[in-house]
Coordinates of C-alpha atoms and ligand atoms in Angstrom, one line a residue:
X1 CA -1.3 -12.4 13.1
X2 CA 0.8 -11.0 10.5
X3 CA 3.5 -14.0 9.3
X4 CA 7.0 -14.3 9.3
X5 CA 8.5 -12.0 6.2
X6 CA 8.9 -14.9 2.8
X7 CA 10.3 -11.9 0.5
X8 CA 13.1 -9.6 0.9
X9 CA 13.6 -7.9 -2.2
X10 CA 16.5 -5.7 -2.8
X11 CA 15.6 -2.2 -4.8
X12 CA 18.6 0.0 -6.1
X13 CA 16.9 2.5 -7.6
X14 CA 13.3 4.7 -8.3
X15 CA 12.8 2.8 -11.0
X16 CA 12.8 -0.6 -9.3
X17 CA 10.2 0.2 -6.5
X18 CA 8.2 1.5 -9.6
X19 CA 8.8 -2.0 -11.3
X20 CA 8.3 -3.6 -8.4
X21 CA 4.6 -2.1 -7.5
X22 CA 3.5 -2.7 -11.3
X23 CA 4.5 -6.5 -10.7
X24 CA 2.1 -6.4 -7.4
X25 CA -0.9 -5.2 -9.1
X26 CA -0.5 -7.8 -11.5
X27 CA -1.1 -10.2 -8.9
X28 CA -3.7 -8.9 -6.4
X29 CA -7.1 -9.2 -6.9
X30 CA -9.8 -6.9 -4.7
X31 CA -10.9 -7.0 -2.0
X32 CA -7.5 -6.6 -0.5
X33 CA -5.8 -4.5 2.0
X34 CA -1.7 -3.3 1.8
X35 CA -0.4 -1.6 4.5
X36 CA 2.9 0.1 3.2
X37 CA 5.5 0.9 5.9
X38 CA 8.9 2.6 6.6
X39 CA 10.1 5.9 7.0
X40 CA 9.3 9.5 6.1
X41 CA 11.0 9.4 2.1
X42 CA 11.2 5.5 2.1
X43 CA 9.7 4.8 -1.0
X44 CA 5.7 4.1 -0.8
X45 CA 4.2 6.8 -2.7
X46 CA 6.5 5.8 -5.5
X47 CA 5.6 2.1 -4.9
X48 CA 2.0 2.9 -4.9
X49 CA 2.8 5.0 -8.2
X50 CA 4.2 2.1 -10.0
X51 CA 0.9 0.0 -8.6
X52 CA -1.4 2.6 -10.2
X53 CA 0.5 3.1 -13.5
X54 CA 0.9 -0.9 -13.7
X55 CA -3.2 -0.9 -13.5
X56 CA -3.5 1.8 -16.6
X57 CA -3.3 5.1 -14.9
X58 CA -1.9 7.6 -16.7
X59 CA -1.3 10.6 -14.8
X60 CA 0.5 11.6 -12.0
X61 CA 0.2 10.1 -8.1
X62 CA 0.8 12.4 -5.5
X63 CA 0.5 11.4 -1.8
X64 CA -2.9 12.4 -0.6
X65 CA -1.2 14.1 2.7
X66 CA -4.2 16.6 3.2
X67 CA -7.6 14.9 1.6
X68 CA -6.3 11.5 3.4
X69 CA -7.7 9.3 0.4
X70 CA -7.6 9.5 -3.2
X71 CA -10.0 6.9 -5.7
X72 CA -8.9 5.5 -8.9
X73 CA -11.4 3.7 -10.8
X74 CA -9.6 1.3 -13.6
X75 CA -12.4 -1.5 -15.4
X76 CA -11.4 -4.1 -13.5
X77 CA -10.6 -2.7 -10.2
X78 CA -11.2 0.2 -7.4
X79 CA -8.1 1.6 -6.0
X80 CA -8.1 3.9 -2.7
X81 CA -4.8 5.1 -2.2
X82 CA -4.3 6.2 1.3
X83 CA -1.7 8.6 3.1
X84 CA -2.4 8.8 7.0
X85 CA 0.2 10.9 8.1
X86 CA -1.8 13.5 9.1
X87 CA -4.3 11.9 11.4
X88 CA -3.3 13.0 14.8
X89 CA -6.0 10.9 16.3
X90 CA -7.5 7.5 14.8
X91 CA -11.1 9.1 15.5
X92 CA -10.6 11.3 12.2
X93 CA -11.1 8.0 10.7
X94 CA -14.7 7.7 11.8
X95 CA -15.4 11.3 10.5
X96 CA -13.7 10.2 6.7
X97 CA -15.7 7.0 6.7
X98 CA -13.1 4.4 6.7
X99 CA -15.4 1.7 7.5
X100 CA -17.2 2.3 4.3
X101 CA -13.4 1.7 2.6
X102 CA -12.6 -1.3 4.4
X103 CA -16.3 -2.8 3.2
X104 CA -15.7 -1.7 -0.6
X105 CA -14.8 -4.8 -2.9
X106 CA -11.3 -2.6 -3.6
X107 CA -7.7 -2.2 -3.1
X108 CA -6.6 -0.1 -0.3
X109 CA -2.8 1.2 -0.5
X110 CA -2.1 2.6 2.7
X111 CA 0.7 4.9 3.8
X112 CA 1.1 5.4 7.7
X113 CA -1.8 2.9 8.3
X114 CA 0.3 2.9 12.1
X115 CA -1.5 6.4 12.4
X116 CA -5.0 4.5 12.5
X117 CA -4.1 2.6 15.6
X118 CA -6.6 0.2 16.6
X119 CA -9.0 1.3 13.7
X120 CA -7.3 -0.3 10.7
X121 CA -7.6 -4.1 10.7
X122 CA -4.8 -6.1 9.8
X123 CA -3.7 -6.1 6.5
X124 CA -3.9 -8.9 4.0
X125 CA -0.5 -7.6 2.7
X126 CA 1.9 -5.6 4.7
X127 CA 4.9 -3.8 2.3
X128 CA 7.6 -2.6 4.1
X129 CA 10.3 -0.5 2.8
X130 CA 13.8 0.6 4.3
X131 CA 16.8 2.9 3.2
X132 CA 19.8 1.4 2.2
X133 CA 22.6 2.8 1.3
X134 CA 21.3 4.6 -1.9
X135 CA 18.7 2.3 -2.8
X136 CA 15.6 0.8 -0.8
X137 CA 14.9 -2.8 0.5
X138 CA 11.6 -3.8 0.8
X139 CA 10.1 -7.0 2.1
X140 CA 7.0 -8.4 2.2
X141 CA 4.8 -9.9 5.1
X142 CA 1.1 -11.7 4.8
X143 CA -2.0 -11.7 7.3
X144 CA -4.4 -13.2 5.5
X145 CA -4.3 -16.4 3.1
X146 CA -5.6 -14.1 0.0
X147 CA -2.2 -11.8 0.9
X148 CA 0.0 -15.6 1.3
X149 CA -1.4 -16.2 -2.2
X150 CA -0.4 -13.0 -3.6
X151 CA 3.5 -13.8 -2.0
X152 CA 3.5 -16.8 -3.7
X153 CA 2.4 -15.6 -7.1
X154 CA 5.4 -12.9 -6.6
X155 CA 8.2 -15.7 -5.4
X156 CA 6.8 -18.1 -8.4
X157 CA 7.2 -15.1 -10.7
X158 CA 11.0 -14.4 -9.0
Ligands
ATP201 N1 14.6 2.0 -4.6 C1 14.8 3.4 -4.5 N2 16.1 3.8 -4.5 C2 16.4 5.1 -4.3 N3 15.5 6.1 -4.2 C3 14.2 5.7 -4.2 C4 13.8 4.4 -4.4 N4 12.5 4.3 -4.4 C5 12.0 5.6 -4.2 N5 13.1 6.4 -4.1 C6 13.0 7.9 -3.9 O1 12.7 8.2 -2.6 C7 12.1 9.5 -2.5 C8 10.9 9.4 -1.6 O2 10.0 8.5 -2.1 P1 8.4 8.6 -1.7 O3 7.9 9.9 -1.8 O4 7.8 7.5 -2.5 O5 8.5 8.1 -0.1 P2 7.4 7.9 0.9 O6 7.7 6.7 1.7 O7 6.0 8.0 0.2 O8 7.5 9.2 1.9 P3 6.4 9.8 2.9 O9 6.5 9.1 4.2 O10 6.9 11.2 3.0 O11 5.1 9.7 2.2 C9 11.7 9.8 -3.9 O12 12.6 10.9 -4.4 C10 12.0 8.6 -4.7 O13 12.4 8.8 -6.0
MG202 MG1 4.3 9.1 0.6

């Protein structure tokens, strides 16, 4: 069961939720799952942006809309970045392998996980973002102790 939401982080602008995803993948150690959530334009590409750039990438991120997964390979760690949208039916999963991702010693960033239905576990960390105003909020909720631990290094950090 995912837990009761412990953070709720206010984010004014782009660059926060960039800040903000460098902070995370300071803190989170593979194998680990993060489901981000929210609205079409809410923020998680950018989020997963600043997660990827925090790591050492230095290129650009784009949403992987149409190949559905995209690796990055940094010394320490495996990053699969995610971006469901387009699966019209969780089966499509089976076809891209998921199961082989979810058994990979990596971090998954997943946009529109809700698209997998029943085939996506739950997440260790679920990231959800909402618009406000101009800005973004974004709170965080745990469903595993390794995604409690990673809330607690964030509020500790706070
Ligand atoms: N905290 C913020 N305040 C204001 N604008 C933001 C904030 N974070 C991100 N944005 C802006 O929101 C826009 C959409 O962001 P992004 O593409 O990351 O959304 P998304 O959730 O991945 O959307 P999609 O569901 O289409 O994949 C971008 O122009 C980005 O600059
Ligand atoms: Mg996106």
């Amino acid at each position: 069961m995912i837990d009761t939401t412990e953070l709720s982080i206010d984010l004014p602008d782009e660059q926060s939720t960039i800040a903000f995803g460098g902070r995370l993948a300071q803190v989170c150690k593979p194998p680990l799952r993060i489901y981000l959530s929210g609205e079409l334009g809410a923020g998680k590409t950018t989020l997963s942006r600043g997660f990827l750039r925090g790591l050492g990438h230095p290129g650009n991120v784009k949403s992987p809309t149409y190949t559905l997964v995209e690796p990055y390979e940094f010394d320490s760690v495996m990053v699969f970045h995610f971006d469901l949208y387009r699966v019209a039916d969780p089966e499509e999963l089976a076809y891209m392998g998921f199961e082989d991702y979810l058994m990979t010693p990596a971090v998954l960033l997943v946009e529109w996980a809700e698209r997998g239905g029943d085939w996506l576990p739950q997440p260790d960390l679920l990231v959800h973002l909402s618009l406000t105003g101009g800005g973004r909020n974004l709170s965080l909720s745990w469903g595993s102790e390794e995604g409690k631990q990673v809330c607690r290094q964030l509020i500790a950090e706070a």
